[in-house]
GROMACS .gro file of C-alpha atoms in nm:
model
  513
    1MET     CA    1   8.511  11.191  -9.985
    2ASN     CA    2   8.145  11.169 -10.127
    3ILE     CA    3   8.119  10.961 -10.398
    4GLU     CA    4   7.830  10.999 -10.633
    5LYS     CA    5   7.748  10.672 -10.848
    6SER     CA    6   7.485  10.604 -11.118
    7LYS     CA    7   7.184  10.352 -10.993
    8GLY     CA    8   7.222  10.217 -11.370
    9LEU     CA    9   6.994  10.385 -11.659
   10THR     CA   10   6.727  10.098 -11.750
   11GLU     CA   11   6.577   9.887 -11.554
   12SER     CA   12   6.801   9.607 -11.636
   13GLU     CA   13   7.124   9.782 -11.543
   14HIS     CA   14   6.959   9.918 -11.187
   15ARG     CA   15   6.952   9.499 -11.128
   16LEU     CA   16   7.292   9.441 -11.296
   17VAL     CA   17   7.427   9.758 -11.000
   18LYS     CA   18   7.197   9.573 -10.725
   19LEU     CA   19   7.422   9.251 -10.782
   20GLY     CA   20   7.704   9.440 -10.830
   21GLU     CA   21   7.681   9.629 -10.501
   22ARG     CA   22   7.597   9.270 -10.341
   23VAL     CA   23   7.883   9.067 -10.435
   24PHE     CA   24   8.170   9.284 -10.559
   25MET     CA   25   8.038   9.539 -10.260
   26GLY     CA   26   8.041   9.948 -10.301
   27LEU     CA   27   8.426  10.022 -10.270
   28TRP     CA   28   8.505   9.851 -10.609
   29SER     CA   29   8.195   9.823 -10.778
   30TYR     CA   30   8.136  10.124 -11.043
   31PRO     CA   31   7.796  10.175 -11.269
   32ASN     CA   32   7.819  10.349 -11.569
   33PRO     CA   33   8.197  10.518 -11.563
   34GLN     CA   34   8.295  10.748 -11.866
   35ILE     CA   35   8.543  10.789 -12.050
   36GLU     CA   36   8.721  11.144 -12.121
   37THR     CA   37   8.737  11.260 -12.434
   38SER     CA   38   8.824  11.561 -12.665
   39SER     CA   39   8.408  11.628 -12.718
   40GLY     CA   40   8.326  11.544 -12.362
   41PHE     CA   41   8.272  11.198 -12.141
   42LYS     CA   42   8.118  10.905 -12.324
   43GLU     CA   43   7.980  10.640 -12.142
   44LEU     CA   44   8.284  10.331 -12.109
   45CYS     CA   45   8.085  10.030 -12.041
   46ASP     CA   46   7.790   9.943 -11.781
   47LEU     CA   47   7.940   9.821 -11.482
   48LEU     CA   48   8.320   9.852 -11.388
   49VAL     CA   49   8.442   9.655 -11.084
   50ILE     CA   50   8.780   9.700 -10.953
   51CYS     CA   51   8.980   9.518 -10.721
   52GLY     CA   52   9.320   9.441 -10.702
   53ASP     CA   53   9.438   9.296 -11.007
   54ASN     CA   54   9.084   9.213 -11.115
   55VAL     CA   55   8.895   9.424 -11.350
   56LEU     CA   56   8.580   9.287 -11.487
   57ILE     CA   57   8.404   9.493 -11.767
   58PHE     CA   58   8.016   9.476 -11.781
   59SER     CA   59   7.789   9.538 -12.077
   60ASP     CA   60   7.413   9.506 -12.049
   61LYS     CA   61   7.156   9.525 -12.333
   62ASN     CA   62   6.768   9.475 -12.271
   63ILE     CA   63   6.676   9.396 -12.628
   64LYS     CA   64   6.317   9.279 -12.699
   65TYR     CA   65   6.289   8.897 -12.858
   66ASN     CA   66   6.072   8.921 -13.167
   67GLU     CA   67   5.867   8.623 -13.169
   68GLU     CA   68   5.611   8.735 -13.420
   69ILE     CA   69   5.858   8.723 -13.697
   70LYS     CA   70   6.029   8.365 -13.829
   71PRO     CA   71   6.293   8.232 -13.606
   72PHE     CA   72   6.572   8.264 -13.815
   73VAL     CA   73   6.543   8.637 -13.892
   74ALA     CA   74   6.434   8.704 -13.478
   75TRP     CA   75   6.731   8.555 -13.343
   76GLN     CA   76   7.009   8.663 -13.576
   77ARG     CA   77   6.833   9.011 -13.525
   78TRP     CA   78   6.829   9.020 -13.160
   79GLU     CA   79   7.185   8.835 -13.151
   80ARG     CA   80   7.328   9.134 -13.319
   81LYS     CA   81   7.233   9.375 -13.088
   82ALA     CA   82   7.210   9.206 -12.752
   83ILE     CA   83   7.556   8.993 -12.772
   84ILE     CA   84   7.734   9.133 -13.108
   85GLU     CA   85   7.694   9.521 -13.020
   86SER     CA   86   7.827   9.434 -12.678
   87ILE     CA   87   8.149   9.278 -12.756
   88LYS     CA   88   8.223   9.615 -12.939
   89GLN     CA   89   8.134   9.788 -12.622
   90LEU     CA   90   8.362   9.545 -12.388
   91HIS     CA   91   8.653   9.507 -12.648
   92HIS     CA   92   8.643   9.911 -12.695
   93ALA     CA   93   8.661   9.966 -12.302
   94GLU     CA   94   8.876   9.709 -12.225
   95ASN     CA   95   9.157   9.864 -12.522
   96ILE     CA   96   9.072  10.229 -12.314
   97ILE     CA   97   9.119  10.068 -11.960
   98ARG     CA   98   9.481   9.886 -12.071
   99ASP     CA   99   9.585  10.180 -12.306
  100HIS     CA  100   9.445  10.519 -12.115
  101PRO     CA  101   9.369  10.445 -11.778
  102GLU     CA  102   9.395  10.847 -11.662
  103LYS     CA  103   9.077  10.877 -11.911
  104VAL     CA  104   8.832  10.631 -11.713
  105TRP     CA  105   8.658  10.893 -11.463
  106LEU     CA  106   8.371  10.772 -11.179
  107ASN     CA  107   8.151  11.049 -11.362
  108PRO     CA  108   8.250  11.390 -11.518
  109LYS     CA  109   8.352  11.550 -11.193
  110GLN     CA  110   8.497  11.227 -10.992
  111LYS     CA  111   8.810  11.020 -11.083
  112LEU     CA  112   8.719  10.652 -10.961
  113PRO     CA  113   8.821  10.640 -10.587
  114VAL     CA  114   9.042  10.366 -10.632
  115ASN     CA  115   9.345  10.241 -10.873
  116ILE     CA  116   9.344  10.059 -11.216
  117PRO     CA  117   9.585   9.807 -11.181
  118ASP     CA  118   9.898   9.837 -11.391
  119LYS     CA  119   9.916   9.754 -11.759
  120LYS     CA  120  10.151   9.438 -11.667
  121GLN     CA  121   9.950   9.309 -11.386
  122ILE     CA  122   9.590   9.409 -11.500
  123LYS     CA  123   9.338   9.078 -11.538
  124ILE     CA  124   9.058   9.188 -11.706
  125HIS     CA  125   8.719   8.993 -11.751
  126LEU     CA  126   8.432   9.114 -12.044
  127ILE     CA  127   8.104   8.972 -11.975
  128CYS     CA  128   7.800   9.082 -12.203
  129VAL     CA  129   7.467   9.069 -11.997
  130ALA     CA  130   7.224   8.985 -12.326
  131ASN     CA  131   6.868   8.999 -12.169
  132GLY     CA  132   6.533   8.985 -12.340
  133ALA     CA  133   6.521   8.627 -12.480
  134THR     CA  134   6.483   8.417 -12.152
  135GLU     CA  135   6.103   8.385 -12.207
  136ALA     CA  136   6.119   8.299 -12.601
  137CYS     CA  137   6.394   8.045 -12.501
  138LYS     CA  138   6.161   7.829 -12.301
  139ASN     CA  139   5.903   7.889 -12.541
  140PHE     CA  140   6.130   7.752 -12.825
  141PHE     CA  141   6.236   7.470 -12.586
  142GLY     CA  142   6.020   7.397 -12.411
  143GLY     CA  143   6.026   7.155 -12.116
  144ASN     CA  144   6.282   7.185 -11.845
  145ARG     CA  145   6.408   7.477 -11.997
  146ARG     CA  146   6.506   7.796 -11.800
  147GLY     CA  147   6.594   8.007 -12.039
  148SER     CA  148   6.956   7.978 -12.035
  149LEU     CA  149   7.157   8.028 -12.335
  150SER     CA  150   7.316   7.772 -12.453
  151PHE     CA  151   7.696   7.767 -12.588
  152SER     CA  152   7.865   7.533 -12.882
  153ASN     CA  153   8.204   7.578 -13.008
  154VAL     CA  154   8.191   7.225 -13.153
  155ASN     CA  155   8.092   7.333 -13.490
  156GLU     CA  156   8.266   7.596 -13.683
  157GLU     CA  157   7.945   7.703 -13.878
  158LYS     CA  158   7.792   7.908 -13.678
  159THR     CA  159   7.565   8.152 -13.901
  160ILE     CA  160   7.431   8.085 -14.260
  161ASP     CA  161   7.229   8.354 -14.464
  162TYR     CA  162   6.886   8.428 -14.538
  163GLN     CA  163   6.909   8.262 -14.881
  164LYS     CA  164   7.072   8.017 -14.775
  165PHE     CA  165   6.869   7.912 -14.478
  166PHE     CA  166   6.556   7.917 -14.683
  167SER     CA  167   6.690   7.728 -15.023
  168VAL     CA  168   6.723   7.406 -14.765
  169SER     CA  169   6.452   7.093 -14.683
  170GLN     CA  170   6.221   7.178 -14.382
  171GLU     CA  171   6.393   6.914 -14.195
  172ASP     CA  172   6.744   7.089 -14.259
  173GLN     CA  173   6.592   7.411 -14.133
  174ASP     CA  174   6.445   7.273 -13.854
  175GLU     CA  175   6.723   7.086 -13.709
  176TYR     CA  176   6.961   7.388 -13.777
  177LEU     CA  177   6.730   7.581 -13.569
  178LEU     CA  178   6.757   7.364 -13.286
  179ASP     CA  179   7.146   7.371 -13.349
  180HIS     CA  180   7.153   7.736 -13.377
  181LEU     CA  181   6.821   7.901 -13.225
  182PHE     CA  182   6.998   8.101 -12.868
  183SER     CA  183   7.321   7.896 -12.858
  184THR     CA  184   7.627   8.152 -12.831
  185TYR     CA  185   8.023   8.031 -12.876
  186ASP     CA  186   8.351   8.199 -12.864
  187TYR     CA  187   8.274   8.491 -13.097
  188ASP     CA  188   8.643   8.591 -13.145
  189LYS     CA  189   8.903   8.370 -13.074
  190THR     CA  190   9.207   8.624 -13.117
  191LYS     CA  191   9.105   8.850 -12.861
  192THR     CA  192   9.009   8.835 -12.466
  193PHE     CA  193   8.690   8.586 -12.437
  194VAL     CA  194   8.365   8.730 -12.399
  195HIS     CA  195   8.167   8.601 -12.119
  196VAL     CA  196   7.800   8.597 -12.227
  197PHE     CA  197   7.552   8.560 -11.958
  198ASP     CA  198   7.171   8.637 -11.993
  199ASP     CA  199   6.870   8.769 -11.726
  200TYR     CA  200   6.842   8.403 -11.624
  201SER     CA  201   7.169   8.278 -11.612
  202LEU     CA  202   7.351   8.608 -11.390
  203PRO     CA  203   7.185   8.592 -11.116
  204PHE     CA  204   7.172   8.219 -11.095
  205VAL     CA  205   7.535   8.199 -11.111
  206LEU     CA  206   7.603   8.544 -10.855
  207ASN     CA  207   7.316   8.386 -10.615
  208GLU     CA  208   7.592   8.065 -10.586
  209LEU     CA  209   7.930   8.210 -10.669
  210ASP     CA  210   7.869   8.550 -10.428
  211THR     CA  211   8.201   8.677 -10.400
  212LEU     CA  212   8.441   8.864 -10.625
  213THR     CA  213   8.715   8.597 -10.597
  214ASP     CA  214   8.480   8.290 -10.643
  215PHE     CA  215   8.290   8.469 -10.959
  216VAL     CA  216   8.660   8.525 -11.113
  217ARG     CA  217   8.787   8.176 -11.013
  218TYR     CA  218   8.468   8.030 -11.229
  219LEU     CA  219   8.543   8.281 -11.546
  220ASN     CA  220   8.921   8.137 -11.512
  221GLU     CA  221   8.831   7.797 -11.521
  222LYS     CA  222   8.545   7.856 -11.742
  223GLU     CA  223   8.782   8.044 -12.062
  224LYS     CA  224   9.033   7.763 -11.982
  225LEU     CA  225   8.804   7.513 -12.096
  226ILE     CA  226   8.612   7.663 -12.414
  227ARG     CA  227   8.923   7.794 -12.500
  228THR     CA  228   9.126   7.480 -12.447
  229ARG     CA  229   8.801   7.194 -12.527
  230TYR     CA  230   8.531   7.200 -12.773
  231THR     CA  231   8.310   7.211 -12.546
  232SER     CA  232   7.911   7.224 -12.546
  233TYR     CA  233   7.641   7.285 -12.261
  234ALA     CA  234   7.293   7.371 -12.243
  235GLY     CA  235   7.229   7.655 -12.013
  236GLU     CA  236   7.486   7.782 -11.784
  237GLU     CA  237   7.365   7.653 -11.487
  238ASP     CA  238   7.469   7.299 -11.625
  239LEU     CA  239   7.818   7.449 -11.662
  240LEU     CA  240   7.846   7.559 -11.287
  241TYR     CA  241   7.664   7.218 -11.175
  242GLN     CA  242   7.939   7.059 -11.334
  243TYR     CA  243   8.237   7.299 -11.189
  244ILE     CA  244   8.094   7.317 -10.809
  245HIS     CA  245   8.098   6.935 -10.808
  246ASN     CA  246   8.475   6.906 -10.945
  247PHE     CA  247   8.691   6.968 -10.654
  248ASP     CA  248   9.128   6.944 -10.726
  249GLN     CA  249   9.200   6.828 -10.394
  250GLU     CA  250   9.569   6.937 -10.530
  251ARG     CA  251   9.512   7.265 -10.601
  252LYS     CA  252   9.188   7.324 -10.331
  253CYS     CA  253   9.023   7.476 -10.612
  254HIS     CA  254   8.665   7.394 -10.836
  255VAL     CA  255   8.785   7.270 -11.174
  256PHE     CA  256   8.659   7.137 -11.476
  257LEU     CA  257   8.927   6.934 -11.577
  258SER     CA  258   9.134   6.746 -11.394
  259LYS     CA  259   9.476   6.634 -11.366
  260GLU     CA  260   9.422   6.347 -11.488
  261GLU     CA  261   9.165   6.442 -11.792
  262ILE     CA  262   9.400   6.754 -11.919
  263GLY     CA  263   9.686   6.486 -11.954
  264THR     CA  264   9.405   6.257 -12.207
  265GLY     CA  265   9.462   6.512 -12.476
  266SER     CA  266   9.056   6.461 -12.526
  267SER     CA  267   8.930   6.785 -12.732
  268GLU     CA  268   8.575   6.703 -12.625
  269TYR     CA  269   8.373   6.810 -12.340
  270HIS     CA  270   7.995   6.763 -12.340
  271VAL     CA  271   7.814   6.917 -12.052
  272PRO     CA  272   7.490   6.686 -11.969
  273GLU     CA  273   7.157   6.889 -11.839
  274CYS     CA  274   7.139   6.893 -11.505
  275ASP     CA  275   6.872   6.876 -11.199
  276TRP     CA  276   6.936   7.174 -11.010
  277GLU     CA  277   6.589   7.146 -10.768
  278SER     CA  278   6.697   6.809 -10.657
  279PHE     CA  279   7.086   6.910 -10.545
  280LYS     CA  280   6.899   7.218 -10.357
  281LYS     CA  281   6.705   7.003 -10.169
  282SER     CA  282   6.969   6.751 -10.091
  283SER     CA  283   7.117   6.749  -9.736
  284ARG     CA  284   7.447   6.866  -9.870
  285TYR     CA  285   7.323   7.135 -10.019
  286LEU     CA  286   7.169   7.290  -9.726
  287SER     CA  287   7.439   7.156  -9.525
  288ARG     CA  288   7.633   7.433  -9.694
  289ASN     CA  289   7.405   7.712  -9.716
  290ARG     CA  290   7.363   7.713  -9.313
  291ALA     CA  291   7.731   7.687  -9.248
  292ASN     CA  292   7.775   7.973  -9.492
  293LYS     CA  293   7.537   8.162  -9.259
  294PRO     CA  294   7.772   8.299  -9.002
  295SER     CA  295   7.994   8.420  -9.280
  296TYR     CA  296   7.752   8.674  -9.383
  297PHE     CA  297   7.924   8.895  -9.087
  298TRP     CA  298   8.303   8.910  -9.288
  299ASP     CA  299   8.047   9.097  -9.597
  300ARG     CA  300   7.880   9.333  -9.356
  301LEU     CA  301   8.285   9.385  -9.183
  302VAL     CA  302   8.420   9.509  -9.516
  303GLU     CA  303   8.111   9.656  -9.633
  304GLU     CA  304   8.033   9.900  -9.368
  305SER     CA  305   8.421   9.947  -9.338
  306ALA     CA  306   8.450  10.074  -9.690
  307VAL     CA  307   8.174  10.325  -9.613
  308CYS     CA  308   8.312  10.418  -9.298
  309ALA     CA  309   8.662  10.492  -9.443
  310LEU     CA  310   8.488  10.670  -9.721
  311ASP     CA  311   8.313  10.895  -9.543
  312GLY     CA  312   8.626  10.912  -9.280
  313SER     CA  313   8.424  10.815  -8.975
  314MET     CA  314   8.689  10.523  -8.982
  315LYS     CA  315   9.047  10.492  -8.939
  316ILE     CA  316   9.258  10.293  -9.119
  317ILE     CA  317   9.599  10.312  -9.085
  318SER     CA  318   9.887  10.157  -9.328
  319LYS     CA  319  10.245  10.144  -9.180
  320THR     CA  320  10.376  10.132  -9.582
  321SER     CA  321  10.364  10.419  -9.790
  322THR     CA  322  10.382  10.307 -10.070
  323ASP     CA  323  10.065  10.095 -10.083
  324SER     CA  324   9.683  10.247 -10.192
  325GLN     CA  325   9.444  10.344  -9.936
  326ASP     CA  326   9.205  10.052 -10.020
  327VAL     CA  327   9.466   9.794  -9.973
  328VAL     CA  328   9.339   9.684  -9.606
  329LEU     CA  329   8.998   9.625  -9.736
  330ARG     CA  330   9.099   9.492 -10.090
  331TYR     CA  331   9.250   9.185  -9.891
  332MET     CA  332   8.948   9.111  -9.674
  333ALA     CA  333   8.735   9.129 -10.002
  334THR     CA  334   8.949   8.947 -10.219
  335GLU     CA  335   8.826   8.628  -9.952
  336ASP     CA  336   8.649   8.389 -10.064
  337ARG     CA  337   8.290   8.257  -9.955
  338LEU     CA  338   8.454   7.967  -9.701
  339SER     CA  339   8.751   8.213  -9.572
  340ARG     CA  340   8.496   8.426  -9.438
  341ARG     CA  341   8.281   8.143  -9.305
  342VAL     CA  342   8.623   8.020  -9.089
  343LEU     CA  343   8.705   8.416  -9.038
  344SER     CA  344   8.382   8.511  -8.910
  345LYS     CA  345   8.314   8.165  -8.627
  346SER     CA  346   8.693   8.285  -8.596
  347ILE     CA  347   8.569   8.624  -8.451
  348PHE     CA  348   8.267   8.482  -8.274
  349ASN     CA  349   8.437   8.237  -8.078
  350ALA     CA  350   8.741   8.494  -7.953
  351ILE     CA  351   8.419   8.731  -7.902
  352LYS     CA  352   8.233   8.451  -7.693
  353LYS     CA  353   8.556   8.363  -7.450
  354CYS     CA  354   8.667   8.747  -7.381
  355GLY     CA  355   8.647   8.785  -7.049
  356PRO     CA  356   8.538   9.157  -6.879
  357ASP     CA  357   8.849   9.371  -6.885
  358GLN     CA  358   9.076   9.204  -7.074
  359VAL     CA  359   9.280   9.235  -7.356
  360CYS     CA  360   9.224   8.954  -7.590
  361VAL     CA  361   9.398   8.915  -7.924
  362THR     CA  362   9.326   8.623  -8.162
  363VAL     CA  363   9.516   8.551  -8.452
  364PHE     CA  364   9.366   8.373  -8.768
  365LEU     CA  365   9.440   8.318  -9.154
  366SER     CA  366   9.371   8.389  -9.512
  367ASN     CA  367   9.304   8.138  -9.699
  368THR     CA  368   9.279   8.363  -9.986
  369THR     CA  369   9.627   8.529  -9.962
  370ALA     CA  370   9.908   8.291  -9.856
  371ASP     CA  371  10.128   8.521  -9.689
  372LEU     CA  372   9.826   8.723  -9.489
  373LEU     CA  373   9.755   8.692  -9.155
  374TYR     CA  374   9.434   8.890  -8.931
  375LEU     CA  375   9.462   8.988  -8.544
  376PHE     CA  376   9.196   9.020  -8.382
  377LEU     CA  377   9.212   9.273  -8.093
  378GLN     CA  378   8.998   9.321  -7.797
  379VAL     CA  379   9.028   9.625  -7.582
  380ASP     CA  380   8.809   9.710  -7.330
  381THR     CA  381   8.729  10.055  -7.201
  382ALA     CA  382   8.728  10.004  -6.811
  383ARG     CA  383   9.079  10.085  -6.785
  384ALA     CA  384   9.048  10.444  -6.975
  385THR     CA  385   8.956  10.771  -6.804
  386SER     CA  386   8.813  10.942  -7.133
  387TYR     CA  387   8.697  10.775  -7.440
  388THR     CA  388   8.985  10.957  -7.652
  389GLU     CA  389   9.251  10.822  -7.416
  390TYR     CA  390   9.104  10.442  -7.491
  391ILE     CA  391   9.115  10.489  -7.868
  392TYR     CA  392   9.491  10.615  -7.827
  393ARG     CA  393   9.536  10.291  -7.628
  394ARG     CA  394   9.397  10.094  -7.798
  395ARG     CA  395   9.576  10.183  -8.153
  396ASP     CA  396   9.885  10.167  -7.992
  397LEU     CA  397   9.827   9.766  -7.825
  398LEU     CA  398   9.711   9.710  -8.208
  399GLY     CA  399  10.048   9.807  -8.300
  400LEU     CA  400  10.270   9.619  -8.079
  401TYR     CA  401  10.039   9.328  -8.111
  402ILE     CA  402  10.149   9.318  -8.486
  403ASN     CA  403  10.486   9.323  -8.432
  404PHE     CA  404  10.479   9.024  -8.249
  405ALA     CA  405  10.262   8.862  -8.445
  406LYS     CA  406  10.526   8.893  -8.714
  407ALA     CA  407  10.820   8.793  -8.472
  408LYS     CA  408  10.608   8.496  -8.343
  409CYS     CA  409  10.566   8.417  -8.743
  410VAL     CA  410  10.971   8.436  -8.804
  411ALA     CA  411  10.985   8.266  -8.525
  412GLU     CA  412  10.808   7.964  -8.644
  413ASN     CA  413  10.926   7.990  -8.944
  414LYS     CA  414  10.557   8.087  -9.131
  415ASN     CA  415  10.577   8.305  -9.447
  416ILE     CA  416  10.392   8.588  -9.323
  417ASN     CA  417  10.429   8.910  -9.522
  418LYS     CA  418  10.125   9.103  -9.407
  419ILE     CA  419   9.902   9.156  -9.113
  420ILE     CA  420   9.526   9.325  -9.097
  421GLY     CA  421   9.525   9.399  -8.754
  422ILE     CA  422   9.121   9.484  -8.652
  423ALA     CA  423   9.072   9.595  -8.286
  424ILE     CA  424   8.679   9.721  -8.123
  425GLU     CA  425   8.564   9.708  -7.776
  426PRO     CA  426   8.463   9.361  -7.641
  427PRO     CA  427   8.107   9.315  -7.785
  428LYS     CA  428   7.974   9.086  -7.533
  429HIS     CA  429   8.059   9.319  -7.266
  430ARG     CA  430   8.055   9.657  -7.417
  431LYS     CA  431   7.833   9.842  -7.689
  432VAL     CA  432   8.044   9.877  -8.016
  433THR     CA  433   8.088  10.271  -8.093
  434SER     CA  434   8.392  10.247  -8.267
  435SER     CA  435   8.651  10.009  -8.455
  436ASP     CA  436   9.005  10.057  -8.572
  437LEU     CA  437   9.174   9.918  -8.941
  438VAL     CA  438   9.568   9.840  -8.925
  439TYR     CA  439   9.738   9.725  -9.253
  440ALA     CA  440  10.097   9.593  -9.229
  441ASN     CA  441  10.336   9.506  -9.504
  442PHE     CA  442  10.669   9.371  -9.331
  443ARG     CA  443  10.889   9.379  -9.616
  444GLY     CA  444  11.270   9.354  -9.529
  445TRP     CA  445  11.238   9.273  -9.214
  446PRO     CA  446  11.542   9.345  -9.008
  447LYS     CA  447  11.690   9.084  -8.831
  448GLN     CA  448  11.737   9.352  -8.503
  449GLU     CA  449  11.347   9.426  -8.548
  450GLN     CA  450  11.327   8.998  -8.498
  451ASP     CA  451  11.529   8.986  -8.248
  452PHE     CA  452  11.356   9.293  -8.035
  453TRP     CA  453  11.038   9.243  -8.092
  454ASP     CA  454  11.031   8.832  -8.009
  455ALA     CA  455  11.220   8.918  -7.673
  456GLU     CA  456  10.949   9.163  -7.609
  457ARG     CA  457  10.696   8.925  -7.695
  458ILE     CA  458  10.830   8.620  -7.467
  459LYS     CA  459  10.850   8.884  -7.182
  460HIS     CA  460  10.507   8.982  -7.212
  461GLY     CA  461  10.392   8.682  -7.253
  462VAL     CA  462  10.225   8.718  -7.566
  463LEU     CA  463  10.110   8.492  -7.841
  464LEU     CA  464  10.304   8.190  -7.662
  465GLN     CA  465  10.096   7.892  -7.805
  466PRO     CA  466  10.223   7.726  -8.129
  467PHE     CA  467  10.049   7.858  -8.408
  468SER     CA  468   9.910   7.500  -8.466
  469LYS     CA  469   9.711   7.520  -8.171
  470MET     CA  470   9.583   7.901  -8.245
  471PHE     CA  471   9.462   7.837  -8.585
  472GLN     CA  472   9.106   7.722  -8.686
  473LYS     CA  473   9.124   7.445  -8.886
  474MET     CA  474   8.967   7.505  -9.279
  475GLU     CA  475   8.612   7.320  -9.295
  476ALA     CA  476   8.462   7.135  -9.570
  477GLU     CA  477   8.288   7.347  -9.841
  478TRP     CA  478   8.027   7.090  -9.812
  479PRO     CA  479   8.000   6.975  -9.440
  480ASP     CA  480   7.748   6.678  -9.477
  481GLY     CA  481   7.633   6.622  -9.120
  482ILE     CA  482   7.810   6.871  -8.964
  483LYS     CA  483   7.654   7.156  -8.686
  484THR     CA  484   7.650   7.425  -8.810
  485ILE     CA  485   7.567   7.814  -8.662
  486LYS     CA  486   7.163   7.925  -8.762
  487ILE     CA  487   7.202   8.282  -8.755
  488GLY     CA  488   6.907   8.549  -8.806
  489VAL     CA  489   6.935   8.933  -8.733
  490ASN     CA  490   6.677   8.868  -8.443
  491ASP     CA  491   6.836   8.549  -8.350
  492LYS     CA  492   7.087   8.582  -8.021
  493CYS     CA  493   7.432   8.635  -8.123
  494PRO     CA  494   7.725   8.386  -8.124
  495CYS     CA  495   7.909   8.554  -7.888
  496GLY     CA  496   7.716   8.491  -7.623
  497SER     CA  497   7.615   8.848  -7.520
  498GLY     CA  498   7.292   8.748  -7.484
  499LYS     CA  499   7.176   9.041  -7.725
  500LYS     CA  500   7.025   8.988  -8.067
  501TYR     CA  501   7.243   8.975  -8.352
  502LYS     CA  502   7.149   9.306  -8.526
  503LYS     CA  503   7.221   9.460  -8.214
  504CYS     CA  504   7.602   9.321  -8.109
  505CYS     CA  505   7.802   9.164  -8.360
  506GLY     CA  506   7.605   9.211  -8.671
  507SER     CA  507   7.623   9.587  -8.584
  508VAL     CA  508   7.998   9.577  -8.527
  509LEU     CA  509   8.115   9.831  -8.720
  510ASN     CA  510   7.832  10.099  -8.642
  511VAL     CA  511   8.095  10.344  -8.634
  512THR     CA  512   8.079  10.701  -8.463
  513GLN     CA  513   8.477  10.806  -8.469
   0.00000   0.00000   0.00000
């Protein structure tokens, strides 16, 4: 399938497209999708991201802020064109996607390669990217302001008309401008909340929350906060700082409001200005970034698998006929950054331990999808008389081991219904030329199947260790003082092959099927 994507129609849209490709990955990120109408095709939005039940709709406006005219007038004009018009476009796009998904096309010649979720399950996030006011914002406030738009829903009266503004004293005018210029709010509480970012804050946030799941969690918590509290903050970076420093141990996620705070009945949430520069130099922040370096192996694994699946050079096998083609990659793409770190390190450790002429199998749990297990299989080519014979043998083994793993889960009372199998040649000993992905959904696993496969597993001596010894423990997100893996493209691969990372595991999916 040859996918023809737009690269964005303006310079700011180009930047948005690149951000989308990096964070949300190519199979789920679609610039400038179209609506089919009676008079032809029209643009739906500037970027559409569809992954699982989550749909992110972006509207990007690049409006020059006029600092030559009176600030009151300049802000109202810019806000109307850059934000309010975007919000109208976003709500229109939302209605189309909810009520007429069949009218949404990638371009006038191609349908979207992924399905829009059913109306009952869909979770829509609306994002306005308002460009053009960053420098004017910094000039107006001075000091350490980065140019990020502020937010407040504390004062219900957001705007006044031209005549009223210029009829009050200069002191009152100055006070009004300080409170309202470059400040956004909840523009329509009766509709889906719109997250307003700008040319500074969106790249900043996506640099820190650089997976779909991490970003969506932030949007959800932010919306929950604003729709339940009178909230104010000087810039999106201050809100993000507060978010990543608040972790709910019980829910295992970042929050704005802890369980105790929710019960206090307080109606206000004021975010103090933060010191990102000092935080980014702290050992805590640097340790997390070093620890996350191996995790980008998982990003490459998913991205390159998606490319190979679309062009037909990789075989993705689904053992269920009801799931869409992208289901295996979708589950992999929804792993958050911490889970990707653990999964990548587990794969590196498995590669390092696998000896020559061996069949090596490793299993590890998803931290994002509760009932999902990954099975990583390394099969050497030494016993095969041809590469075609090897491929068939490897796929047969992958199917067997997936059934063994399911039987093991049931035997140990693990609630695992979904298994993703990944099979390759052992990178430590062989050049990797292909890989297979298999997705199995074990809905209604019969007892006779369980009895047969568990007996076969024990007979063949497969997965005999208890899962408690096989699964790698989840790491801390902020690993203070923990030795972490530094990995660059020209560094030696952590699998122990002695090759450069880019020539070994870093290119594990340079597939020629």
